[in-house]
Amino acid sequence: MAAEPIIEVRDLDMAFPVRGGPGGKTVIQQVLHKLNFDIAPGETLGLVGESGSGKSTAGRILVGLYEPTGGSVKLFGQSITGAQRQHGLAAVRSRLQFVFQDPHAALNPRMRVGDSIAEPIAIAGGRTRRDRADRVRELLEMVGLPRDGAERFPHEFSGGQRQRIVIARALALQPGFIVCDEPVSALDVSIQAQIVNLLMDLQQKFGLSYLFIAHDLAVVRAIAHRVAVLYAGSIVEVAPKDELYGDPQHPYTRALLDAVPRADPDRVRGPVLGGEVPSLLAPPPGCRFHTRCPHVMPRCRTDIPALRVTTPGRHVACHLYA
Amino acid sequence: MASEPLVSIENLTVQFRTDRGWATATESVSFDIGDGDCLGVVGESGSGKSVTALSILRLHARGTSRFNSGTIRYDGRDLLRASERDMRAIRGRDIAMVFQDPMSSLNPVLTICDQISETLMLHRGLSRIEARKRAIELLDLVRIADAARRVDEYPHRFSGGMRQRVMIAIAIACRPRLLIADEPTTALDVTIQAQILELLRDLRTELNMAVMLISHDLGVIAEFARRVVVMYAGRVVEDAPVDVLFRKAMHPYTEGLMASMPALDGPVRRLYSIPGRIPDINEQVAGCRFSPRCGHAEAVCLTAMPDLVPVSPDHRVRCAPRTRTTGAG
Ligand SMILES: Nc1ncnc2c1ncn2[C@@H]1O[C@H](COP(=O)(O)OP(=O)(O)OP(=O)(O)O)[C@@H](O)[C@H]1O
Ligand SMILES: Nc1ncnc2c1ncn2[C@@H]1O[C@H](COP(=O)(O)OP(=O)(O)O)[C@@H](O)[C@H]1O
Ligand code: SF4
Ligand SMILES: [Mg+2]
Ligand SMILES: [Mg+2]
């Protein structure tokens, strides 16, 4: 990807104070650990990992909802970390949008769909009521909903249609970058495909960039250009899609792909990965995956593997590739 | 199937009271579960999978639900007509169920030991001490490490995967002949899902019980089941051995479902999506319920509800064009 990235993330750290120490004391939980990645214009970066691995936290940081505790984030060339945070966010806010998993929670049930979609425009100011109504109809059409849908209420729509409404609202201010956090996880497979295709069409049309968060690796393969794999708050592998799925290098990426059930009753699957993701309050030393890794070596228990380039465009954090 | 099936559902129609009157959730559902069988039930949200499963145990709320027709044969009895007392004895002892959300099925203020013991004391008449011993064995059986210590902990100390193991331990406590697992891994991560499916597979052989696994994920079904029932909008649309279904599905909905699954290998193509959406429970659709979304619909599909027709001894399909016998004359 030759173009200048529009998202640049460097050594990003995030920690939350949580209750859970001995005697119910408040302790610091390190949720993201030194993340590094870029996203180019018109590119989709898939972010995968098990629940609690930090995907949503990373997504929220990228749209300014959380302030990271360390590292730097640049969006459209503007820093949104450190002293420039407020100024940077003000400059880029209208170009950032967020689509959540649950389209029910995302829409106000008492608000007409048209008003929900027009809300960001109204808040940003400008445009007359009439202009807004025209824009709403245009947006509805863009996401494949009937124009008269504007007058109806969210409960009159199915889950897939509601996700279209949420996407229409996200497009209202012509963003350049959308964080999609599990946008199809709550939908049936036949509807999932409709939404994924819609997101891809919109990307083509408007040159959008996406951070596409999902725990379903197969869905991510359909939409992403590159994929980053998170494990317990660290990126263990980032690679162009074909490389990641065709030849996964990190032992965790391999295990994750192997665990996905295939629609092939004859497939003989490899041994099932045992254990569970470690607690972020007491992460294991060294490689965080070493407690479950089938290739664990002595140094894995003590040294944190760095994210290194293994082949052009691909980064892996594993001592096997040192 | 040569021998008598373990459970035989015939012509099951279940309705629920809604603000627009009685709505039909499942209609004329028929299928068998063989002794020691491994049955997968697949279909999209609202297709009637859970309603069918809950009917076997008669767990629907009274007053707002009714069985319009049907029988569910088990052990020489019709469960739909059995007394509530008989049903209480059957639930948990003969037929047990595991649900999607293990947290809401566990009582947060009771220890794991208390919750497993409850079933054992009720159905097996074990003493508290015996039940505790058995609870530890059961935790071992569902591969929870350090069972003797963990048995005294509360559910909140357990991860989602561990809680599902506990639910399975409770379900198998009385060695049921049928375990119904309704989306048991849907809330779990794939690596944990793989562990739980492996556990269920092992337990099925170890305990020689039948398992009915409900899932919306064809991948899970392909990996787990030996026979598959496909449901759409309250009807069984196809019923076949797993290899037959995945090699030559005959119902257009089954085909569509398979085509919409994003793949992990092969060329990356634009995803196929079945146009339209599943009808709402209150929506009337004349003829075949899938006809408004079907690319193969003919005039007959729009008027007459097709029958579930056997196309071979172990394969049934509900689609008029696909099951028409050709070249008869
Ligand atoms: N208690 C109830 N009252 C009214 N309608 C109900 C009730 N339970 C189920 N239904 C309806 O019956 C139909 C079938 O529901 P069911 O729960 O069996 O679907 P399912 O196939 O299990 O779907 P999912 O994949 O979402 O679990 C749906 O339309 C549902 O809304
Ligand atoms: N606002 C918050 N306060 C405290 N902890 C949080 C907060 N948001 C997320 N976390 C914790 O951060 C970790 C990562 O969460 P999340 O980013 O939601 O993971 P994912 O989206 O990958 O499932 C989890 O342990 C979660 O409990
Ligand atoms: S660093 Fe070691 S433990 Fe970690 S993934 Fe690589 S081989 Fe496994
Ligand atoms: Mg999340
Ligand atoms: Mg259900």
XYZ file of C-alpha atoms and ligand atoms in Angstrom:
719
model
C 0.000 0.000 0.000
C 1.844 3.083 -1.210
C -0.520 5.767 0.081
C 0.190 7.545 3.378
C -1.681 5.780 6.161
C -4.631 7.657 7.602
C -4.353 5.788 10.886
C -0.990 5.415 12.607
C -0.812 3.638 15.933
C 2.490 3.473 17.805
C 3.212 1.609 21.045
C -0.363 2.042 22.127
C -1.022 1.111 25.755
C -4.311 1.056 27.587
C -4.882 0.289 31.243
C -8.027 0.479 33.335
C -8.306 0.634 37.080
C -10.459 -2.313 38.138
C -11.568 -3.781 41.393
C -10.284 -7.285 41.793
C -7.073 -7.174 43.736
C -6.676 -8.924 47.077
C -9.428 -7.789 49.441
C -11.343 -6.056 46.650
C -8.630 -3.441 46.194
C -8.421 -1.418 43.009
C -5.634 -2.538 40.727
C -4.452 -1.533 37.280
C -5.373 -3.904 34.502
C -3.214 -3.613 31.404
C -5.657 -4.250 28.565
C -3.600 -3.273 25.525
C 0.101 -3.690 25.309
C 2.252 -1.749 22.832
C 0.106 -2.039 19.729
C 1.542 -0.926 16.409
C -0.357 -0.786 13.139
C -1.394 1.477 10.271
C -4.475 1.680 8.105
C -4.275 3.090 4.576
C -7.004 5.062 2.780
C -9.598 2.700 1.357
C -8.191 -0.182 3.357
C -9.904 -2.577 5.760
C -7.848 -3.860 8.638
C -9.476 -6.860 10.280
C -8.949 -7.189 14.014
C -9.559 -10.644 15.425
C -9.054 -12.299 18.777
C -10.998 -13.990 21.533
C -13.370 -12.158 23.786
C -11.563 -9.893 26.220
C -8.480 -9.665 24.005
C -8.937 -5.897 23.687
C -10.514 -5.500 20.237
C -13.303 -3.138 21.292
C -10.968 -1.157 23.503
C -8.661 -0.567 20.535
C -11.650 0.416 18.394
C -12.915 2.852 20.979
C -9.536 4.512 21.241
C -9.452 5.025 17.464
C -12.681 6.995 17.474
C -11.662 9.050 20.488
C -13.960 7.405 23.031
C -11.083 6.365 25.293
C -7.867 8.212 25.921
C -4.986 5.738 25.809
C -2.593 5.546 28.738
C 0.484 5.367 26.535
C 1.803 5.566 22.999
C 0.571 7.722 20.147
C -2.302 7.675 17.696
C -2.489 9.811 14.567
C -5.693 10.050 12.565
C -5.656 11.836 9.196
C -2.266 13.239 10.174
C -3.594 14.720 13.448
C -2.337 13.462 16.756
C -5.129 12.567 19.174
C -2.777 11.692 22.008
C -0.854 13.835 24.469
C -1.128 17.588 24.542
C -2.699 17.816 21.061
C -5.574 15.476 21.933
C -8.416 18.008 22.213
C -7.341 19.990 19.203
C -6.732 16.857 17.139
C -10.060 15.286 18.026
C -11.975 18.448 17.194
C -10.314 18.492 13.785
C -11.048 14.884 12.848
C -14.170 13.962 14.809
C -16.604 14.351 11.918
C -14.524 11.990 9.806
C -14.709 9.143 12.375
C -17.658 6.856 12.872
C -18.501 3.772 14.862
C -20.866 0.871 14.096
C -21.558 -1.398 17.055
C -22.604 -5.011 17.268
C -26.060 -4.524 18.638
C -28.298 -2.514 16.325
C -31.096 -2.639 18.926
C -29.115 -0.778 21.531
C -27.706 1.673 18.996
C -31.055 3.171 17.985
C -33.423 5.135 20.165
C -36.655 3.109 20.071
C -38.845 6.209 20.417
C -37.185 8.140 17.638
C -38.272 7.878 14.015
C -35.592 6.255 11.878
C -35.206 9.406 9.775
C -34.525 11.510 12.859
C -31.968 8.994 14.115
C -30.142 9.125 10.812
C -30.279 12.927 10.664
C -29.131 13.321 14.262
C -25.395 13.618 13.519
C -26.148 16.213 10.824
C -28.342 18.195 13.195
C -25.697 18.064 15.927
C -22.957 19.153 13.526
C -25.184 22.126 12.616
C -25.843 23.457 9.158
C -28.429 22.269 6.587
C -32.089 23.065 6.766
C -34.756 20.579 7.830
C -35.625 20.003 4.197
C -32.046 19.421 3.208
C -31.725 16.956 6.021
C -34.823 15.063 4.889
C -33.405 14.828 1.368
C -30.114 13.605 2.727
C -31.881 10.989 4.874
C -33.711 9.616 1.838
C -30.454 9.500 -0.071
C -28.777 7.646 2.804
C -31.627 5.157 3.098
C -31.300 4.381 -0.568
C -27.558 3.977 -0.239
C -27.968 1.241 2.367
C -30.787 -0.482 0.507
C -33.780 0.545 2.601
C -37.055 1.958 1.287
C -37.170 5.768 1.258
C -40.359 5.834 3.298
C -38.518 4.014 6.080
C -37.662 7.427 7.542
C -41.127 7.756 9.039
C -41.057 4.401 10.801
C -39.707 3.279 14.175
C -36.811 0.856 14.798
C -39.023 -1.977 16.070
C -40.661 -2.181 12.658
C -37.360 -3.371 11.203
C -35.529 -6.689 11.445
C -32.036 -6.968 12.928
C -30.363 -6.781 9.532
C -32.406 -3.759 8.502
C -31.606 -2.025 11.783
C -27.918 -2.545 11.131
C -28.476 -0.847 7.745
C -30.062 2.100 9.567
C -27.051 2.331 11.870
C -24.760 2.286 8.845
C -26.826 5.017 7.152
C -26.403 7.157 10.251
C -22.670 6.485 10.306
C -22.450 7.710 6.698
C -24.420 10.902 7.339
C -21.388 13.138 7.772
C -19.334 11.500 5.019
C -16.700 9.930 7.249
C -13.332 8.674 6.043
C -12.877 5.999 8.673
C -15.380 3.699 10.378
C -14.724 1.343 13.249
C -17.075 -1.614 12.802
C -17.168 -3.515 16.087
C -18.685 -6.957 15.451
C -21.253 -5.416 13.078
C -22.611 -8.760 11.881
C -22.089 -10.983 14.908
C -25.704 -10.720 16.002
C -27.092 -11.481 12.542
C -28.024 -14.705 10.790
C -25.581 -15.906 8.149
C -27.805 -15.088 5.194
C -28.222 -11.539 6.533
C -24.551 -11.245 7.559
C -23.591 -11.591 3.922
C -25.923 -8.743 2.934
C -24.324 -6.373 5.454
C -20.751 -7.387 4.610
C -21.445 -6.812 0.924
C -23.032 -3.444 1.685
C -19.977 -2.348 3.695
C -17.699 -3.407 0.825
C -19.787 -1.528 -1.747
C -19.761 1.624 0.366
C -16.008 1.353 0.732
C -15.625 1.175 -3.071
C -17.911 4.108 -3.579
C -16.528 6.470 -0.954
C -12.974 5.237 -0.436
C -13.697 4.489 3.221
C -11.226 2.860 5.570
C -12.450 0.355 8.116
C -11.225 -1.239 11.265
C -13.364 -4.360 11.101
C -13.520 -6.094 14.470
C -14.869 -9.616 14.641
C -14.327 -12.890 16.359
C -15.456 -14.768 13.240
C -12.362 -15.322 11.140
C -14.296 -16.378 8.064
C -16.281 -13.134 7.923
C -13.077 -11.134 8.323
C -11.535 -13.003 5.414
C -14.365 -11.851 3.186
C -13.928 -8.143 3.910
C -10.430 -7.357 5.191
C -7.308 -6.525 3.204
C -4.998 -7.141 6.121
C -5.641 -8.795 9.452
C -4.210 -8.230 12.938
C -4.545 -10.975 15.531
C -4.795 -9.934 19.180
C -4.084 -12.228 22.082
C -4.524 -10.999 25.651
C -3.936 -7.388 24.628
C -0.940 -7.897 22.324
C -0.753 -8.180 18.566
C 0.758 -11.568 17.788
C 0.544 -11.369 13.996
C -0.356 -8.832 11.297
C -0.388 -9.921 7.685
C -2.072 -9.393 4.352
C -5.182 -11.517 4.224
C -4.015 -14.184 1.789
C -0.832 -14.793 3.736
C -2.577 -14.921 7.088
C -5.195 -17.428 6.033
C -3.040 -19.348 3.571
C 0.006 -19.666 5.781
C -0.621 -18.556 9.363
C 2.700 -18.248 11.190
C 2.034 -17.490 14.837
C 1.054 -20.621 16.784
C -1.993 -18.798 18.135
C -3.158 -17.744 14.669
C -2.814 -21.347 13.568
C -4.754 -22.640 16.566
C -7.464 -20.054 16.071
C -7.923 -20.955 12.411
C -7.872 -24.620 13.224
C -10.626 -24.194 15.815
C -13.090 -22.725 13.320
C -15.587 -25.423 12.371
C -15.789 -26.040 8.615
C -18.778 -27.073 6.587
C -16.980 -30.275 5.679
C -17.949 -33.404 7.582
C -14.855 -35.216 6.267
C -12.336 -32.783 7.674
C -10.031 -34.330 10.214
C -9.169 -31.582 12.637
C -5.872 -31.282 14.450
C -5.581 -31.480 18.204
C -7.822 -29.002 20.013
C -6.002 -26.091 21.677
C -6.340 -26.502 25.443
C -6.502 -23.920 28.214
C -8.021 -20.465 28.245
C -6.915 -16.873 27.753
C -4.974 -15.806 30.870
C -6.311 -13.178 33.220
C -5.131 -9.693 32.328
C -4.647 -9.001 36.023
C -1.932 -11.627 36.259
C -0.677 -12.206 32.713
C 2.016 -14.865 32.393
C 5.575 -13.574 31.980
C 7.316 -13.871 28.621
C 5.053 -14.713 25.710
C 1.468 -14.419 26.901
C 0.549 -17.426 24.810
C 3.194 -19.700 26.313
C 0.745 -21.336 28.755
C -1.168 -22.815 25.804
C 1.411 -22.965 23.049
C 2.282 -26.375 21.597
C 5.761 -25.075 20.593
C 6.749 -23.470 23.872
C 10.530 -23.188 24.497
C 12.347 -22.156 27.696
C 12.872 -18.551 26.590
C 9.141 -18.164 25.855
C 8.518 -18.315 29.595
C 10.770 -15.359 30.327
C 11.238 -13.102 27.291
C 8.439 -11.173 25.624
C 8.757 -11.799 21.862
C 8.884 -8.600 19.794
C 6.686 -8.058 16.739
C 9.147 -8.659 13.910
C 8.948 -8.635 10.148
C 9.096 -12.227 8.899
C 8.303 -11.659 5.236
C 7.570 -8.283 3.599
C 4.363 -6.814 4.995
C 4.015 -9.439 7.673
C 4.819 -9.134 11.372
C 4.885 -11.951 13.902
C 5.618 -11.870 17.635
C 7.004 -15.315 18.388
C 10.427 -16.661 19.339
C 10.113 -19.330 16.642
C 10.721 -16.562 14.116
C 13.542 -14.756 15.918
C -33.123 -47.147 11.564
C -34.008 -50.707 12.340
C -34.777 -50.389 16.023
C -37.387 -48.203 17.650
C -36.259 -44.541 17.881
C -35.569 -43.114 21.329
C -37.725 -40.059 20.736
C -40.171 -39.678 17.895
C -41.682 -36.272 17.193
C -44.671 -36.353 14.949
C -46.687 -33.554 13.449
C -45.789 -31.081 16.213
C -47.514 -27.723 15.917
C -46.842 -25.181 18.667
C -48.547 -21.820 18.975
C -47.901 -18.802 21.164
C -50.282 -16.107 22.236
C -49.162 -12.760 20.817
C -50.862 -9.377 20.775
C -52.138 -10.297 17.329
C -53.655 -13.614 18.405
C -52.248 -17.124 18.372
C -49.168 -17.356 16.181
C -47.711 -20.584 14.872
C -44.084 -21.095 15.897
C -43.628 -24.609 14.545
C -45.882 -26.478 12.164
C -46.056 -30.217 11.520
C -42.546 -30.860 12.776
C -41.653 -34.532 12.526
C -38.356 -36.289 13.108
C -36.852 -39.099 15.144
C -33.912 -39.226 17.491
C -32.355 -42.678 17.568
C -30.843 -44.296 20.640
C -27.263 -43.023 20.915
C -27.875 -40.785 17.901
C -26.013 -37.584 17.232
C -28.543 -35.257 15.703
C -27.893 -31.716 14.558
C -30.719 -29.210 14.191
C -29.797 -26.154 12.146
C -31.669 -23.065 11.032
C -31.657 -19.309 11.343
C -32.984 -17.350 14.264
C -36.696 -17.856 14.792
C -36.890 -21.050 12.761
C -38.316 -23.027 15.689
C -35.297 -24.967 16.903
C -35.647 -24.026 20.566
C -39.427 -24.280 20.510
C -39.112 -27.863 19.301
C -36.471 -28.706 21.908
C -38.458 -27.154 24.741
C -41.521 -29.095 23.590
C -39.719 -32.381 24.202
C -39.309 -31.376 27.844
C -42.588 -29.469 27.895
C -40.913 -26.350 29.202
C -43.134 -23.773 27.496
C -45.091 -21.437 29.720
C -48.639 -22.612 30.184
C -51.390 -20.246 29.184
C -49.355 -18.426 26.549
C -48.499 -21.522 24.564
C -50.365 -24.514 23.235
C -49.736 -27.698 21.328
C -52.206 -27.699 18.466
C -51.300 -31.097 17.254
C -48.646 -33.710 17.536
C -47.154 -36.437 19.632
C -43.718 -36.847 21.121
C -43.125 -40.524 21.816
C -40.570 -41.519 24.398
C -40.334 -44.893 26.083
C -43.818 -45.936 25.021
C -45.434 -42.703 26.209
C -46.636 -39.506 24.585
C -44.791 -36.740 26.421
C -47.318 -34.143 25.313
C -49.957 -36.014 27.265
C -47.890 -37.188 30.216
C -48.704 -35.879 33.683
C -46.680 -33.012 35.103
C -45.390 -35.435 37.744
C -44.078 -37.832 35.095
C -42.482 -34.942 33.256
C -40.663 -33.833 36.389
C -39.228 -37.317 36.714
C -38.175 -37.408 33.069
C -36.541 -33.980 33.039
C -32.948 -34.283 34.097
C -33.107 -38.026 34.635
C -33.998 -39.315 31.162
C -33.717 -36.187 29.075
C -31.526 -33.253 30.067
C -30.856 -29.914 28.461
C -27.993 -27.427 28.235
C -28.654 -23.853 27.133
C -26.689 -21.154 25.365
C -26.092 -18.875 28.291
C -24.464 -20.785 31.123
C -24.447 -17.818 33.492
C -28.168 -17.280 33.587
C -28.722 -21.004 34.081
C -26.484 -21.148 37.153
C -27.534 -19.794 40.513
C -24.980 -17.150 41.554
C -25.458 -17.644 45.291
C -24.964 -21.411 45.347
C -21.649 -23.223 45.076
C -20.995 -25.506 42.139
C -21.279 -28.431 44.562
C -24.749 -27.355 45.710
C -25.983 -27.039 42.148
C -24.727 -30.411 40.958
C -25.861 -32.120 44.179
C -29.397 -30.833 43.845
C -30.164 -33.043 40.821
C -28.424 -36.032 42.374
C -30.310 -35.793 45.655
C -33.610 -35.231 43.846
C -33.403 -37.930 41.193
C -30.983 -40.401 42.703
C -31.721 -39.969 46.398
C -28.038 -39.559 47.237
C -27.007 -38.188 50.613
C -25.216 -34.844 50.780
C -21.844 -36.538 51.227
C -22.399 -38.994 48.400
C -23.613 -36.204 46.154
C -20.519 -34.143 46.833
C -18.277 -37.065 45.962
C -20.207 -37.609 42.754
C -20.087 -33.874 41.954
C -16.295 -33.986 42.061
C -16.290 -37.025 39.766
C -18.569 -35.189 37.376
C -16.323 -32.122 37.289
C -13.463 -34.479 36.489
C -15.545 -36.015 33.766
C -16.120 -32.629 32.126
C -12.344 -32.000 32.392
C -12.303 -29.314 35.032
C -8.837 -29.405 36.565
C -8.482 -29.448 40.346
C -12.111 -30.530 40.762
C -11.945 -31.290 44.481
C -11.087 -27.669 45.222
C -13.160 -25.942 42.562
C -16.344 -27.768 43.513
C -16.771 -25.391 46.465
C -16.442 -22.207 44.429
C -19.219 -19.950 43.155
C -20.073 -19.611 39.445
C -18.657 -16.082 39.116
C -15.158 -17.481 39.623
C -15.595 -19.581 36.482
C -15.017 -18.441 32.903
C -17.772 -18.820 30.299
C -16.294 -22.075 29.024
C -15.939 -23.480 32.555
C -19.535 -22.584 33.365
C -20.704 -24.439 30.294
C -18.706 -27.451 31.489
C -20.503 -27.191 34.830
C -23.866 -27.036 33.054
C -22.920 -30.152 31.131
C -21.879 -31.845 34.385
C -25.294 -31.073 35.868
C -27.035 -32.284 32.722
C -25.237 -35.625 32.657
C -25.380 -36.133 36.431
C -28.180 -38.690 36.158
C -26.888 -40.275 32.969
C -29.716 -39.178 30.712
C -30.439 -41.103 27.534
C -30.848 -37.877 25.600
C -28.944 -34.647 26.050
C -30.395 -31.630 24.268
C -27.787 -28.913 23.785
C -29.337 -25.660 22.539
C -26.576 -23.493 21.050
C -24.207 -24.572 23.832
C -21.183 -22.860 22.281
C -22.699 -19.803 20.630
C -21.608 -17.477 23.435
C -18.098 -18.914 23.547
C -14.879 -18.219 21.664
C -13.949 -20.628 18.888
C -11.101 -22.258 20.763
C -13.383 -22.877 23.741
C -16.162 -23.976 21.393
C -13.810 -26.603 19.972
C -13.084 -27.831 23.511
C -16.766 -28.073 24.434
C -17.713 -29.859 21.207
C -14.905 -32.329 21.778
C -16.153 -32.878 25.319
C -19.710 -33.487 24.136
C -18.468 -35.905 21.514
C -16.444 -37.851 24.090
C -19.256 -37.918 26.623
C -21.700 -39.159 24.041
C -19.617 -42.281 23.483
C -18.500 -42.682 27.101
C -22.044 -42.477 28.431
C -23.721 -43.936 25.359
C -26.340 -41.198 25.226
C -28.062 -39.535 22.303
C -27.275 -35.865 21.725
C -29.466 -33.355 19.936
C -27.290 -30.354 19.155
C -28.999 -27.153 18.064
C -26.942 -24.596 16.199
C -27.295 -21.866 13.618
C -23.743 -22.651 12.481
C -23.480 -25.208 9.694
C -19.807 -25.650 10.526
C -20.607 -26.790 14.052
C -23.246 -29.145 12.666
C -20.885 -30.567 10.048
C -18.307 -31.316 12.688
C -20.594 -32.732 15.290
C -23.687 -34.338 13.869
C -24.283 -37.624 12.119
C -27.752 -36.646 11.004
C -29.099 -33.166 10.359
C -32.538 -31.615 10.490
C -32.766 -28.229 8.730
C -35.550 -25.927 9.906
C -36.936 -22.826 8.264
C -39.753 -20.627 9.558
C -41.193 -23.305 11.832
C -40.922 -26.234 9.408
C -38.487 -29.035 8.857
C -37.354 -28.454 5.275
C -34.710 -31.166 5.016
C -33.549 -34.156 7.049
C -30.516 -36.178 5.956
C -27.319 -37.898 7.081
C -24.596 -35.287 7.468
C -22.469 -36.418 4.529
C -25.476 -36.536 2.215
C -26.561 -33.060 3.300
C -23.165 -31.491 2.743
C -22.565 -33.304 -0.542
C -25.956 -32.945 -2.136
C -28.389 -30.779 -0.252
C -31.689 -30.733 -2.081
C -33.713 -27.959 -0.499
C -33.006 -24.500 -1.975
C -32.870 -23.048 1.558
C -30.204 -25.546 2.635
C -28.269 -24.682 -0.522
C -28.619 -20.972 0.199
C -27.489 -21.422 3.782
C -24.401 -23.294 2.640
C -23.617 -20.752 -0.047
C -23.856 -17.838 2.437
C -21.222 -19.308 4.736
C -18.000 -17.370 4.345
C -15.174 -19.818 3.640
C -11.727 -20.056 5.203
C -10.062 -21.456 2.119
C -10.427 -21.322 -1.641
C -10.731 -18.073 -3.582
C -12.240 -15.102 -1.752
C -15.518 -14.342 -3.462
C -18.218 -11.826 -2.840
C -20.480 -13.476 -0.278
C -23.696 -15.000 -1.461
C -26.714 -13.778 0.450
C -30.223 -15.167 0.415
C -32.410 -12.219 -0.621
C -35.090 -10.978 1.775
C -35.494 -12.224 5.313
C -37.177 -14.873 7.402
C -40.907 -14.147 7.858
C -42.090 -12.924 11.218
C -44.083 -15.365 13.338
C -47.264 -13.374 12.640
C -46.719 -13.109 8.898
C -48.839 -15.346 6.715
C -46.974 -16.803 3.773
C -49.055 -18.877 1.396
C -47.561 -22.077 0.035
C -43.937 -22.808 0.777
C -42.687 -20.498 3.518
C -39.394 -20.072 1.669
C -40.993 -19.167 -1.674
C -40.645 -15.352 -1.334
C -36.844 -15.782 -1.056
C -36.412 -18.760 -3.359
C -34.838 -18.509 -6.801
C -36.457 -21.767 -7.904
C -40.061 -21.048 -6.938
C -42.756 -22.167 -9.377
C -46.468 -21.463 -9.423
C -47.210 -24.464 -7.222
C -44.817 -23.176 -4.525
C -46.886 -20.038 -4.066
C -50.136 -21.831 -3.405
C -49.599 -25.256 -1.835
C -47.540 -26.051 1.225
C -45.171 -28.808 0.051
C -44.947 -32.066 2.008
C -41.817 -33.427 3.596
C -41.168 -36.133 1.031
C -38.658 -38.990 1.332
C -36.286 -38.946 -1.626
C -34.375 -41.925 -0.254
C -34.877 -44.035 2.881
C -32.952 -41.578 5.085
C -33.397 -38.270 3.257
C -36.535 -36.110 3.348
C -37.087 -32.796 1.560
C -39.928 -30.279 1.686
C -39.846 -28.769 -1.819
C -42.331 -29.596 -4.557
C -40.137 -28.946 -7.620
C -37.151 -30.735 -6.118
C -39.061 -33.829 -5.074
C -41.229 -34.211 -8.155
C -40.739 -37.671 -9.605
C -39.887 -37.236 -13.246
C -40.239 -39.601 -16.158
C -43.034 -41.588 -14.559
C -44.971 -42.036 -17.789
N -42.708 -17.825 24.585
C -42.922 -17.374 23.337
N -43.926 -16.499 23.093
C -44.158 -16.063 21.825
N -43.435 -16.433 20.748
C -42.420 -17.283 20.935
C -42.097 -17.805 22.223
N -41.030 -18.625 22.104
C -40.705 -18.618 20.789
N -41.534 -17.829 20.088
C -41.485 -17.600 18.641
O -41.427 -18.849 17.986
C -40.591 -18.790 16.837
C -39.511 -19.867 16.933
O -38.665 -19.546 18.009
P -37.433 -20.380 18.482
O -36.969 -19.792 19.766
O -37.740 -21.832 18.476
O -36.381 -20.095 17.344
P -34.911 -20.659 17.214
O -34.864 -21.409 15.951
O -34.497 -21.364 18.453
O -34.113 -19.317 17.025
P -32.694 -18.797 17.642
O -31.670 -19.267 16.665
O -32.869 -17.310 17.622
O -32.547 -19.380 19.007
C -40.045 -17.364 16.816
O -40.804 -16.598 15.914
C -40.213 -16.866 18.212
O -40.343 -15.474 18.253
N -14.214 0.718 30.604
C -13.544 -0.347 31.047
N -13.170 -0.425 32.364
C -12.488 -1.495 32.817
N -12.111 -2.543 32.061
C -12.446 -2.529 30.762
C -13.189 -1.439 30.188
N -13.386 -1.714 28.872
C -12.808 -2.919 28.640
N -12.244 -3.396 29.783
C -11.504 -4.661 29.902
O -10.551 -4.704 28.883
C -10.385 -6.028 28.374
C -10.589 -6.019 26.875
O -11.939 -5.719 26.619
P -12.513 -5.493 25.166
O -11.686 -4.490 24.456
O -13.959 -5.217 25.314
O -12.282 -6.919 24.515
P -12.908 -7.555 23.176
O -13.597 -6.473 22.436
O -11.702 -8.075 22.465
O -13.780 -8.636 23.657
C -11.385 -6.888 29.137
O -10.706 -7.523 30.213
C -12.381 -5.880 29.660
O -12.994 -6.345 30.840
S 6.968 -17.178 21.604
Fe 7.080 -19.297 22.267
S 5.235 -19.608 23.480
Fe 4.944 -17.735 22.325
S 3.910 -18.411 20.522
Fe 6.047 -18.423 19.995
S 6.731 -20.497 20.444
Fe 4.757 -20.246 21.402
Mg -15.793 -6.462 21.972
Mg -33.119 -20.806 20.037
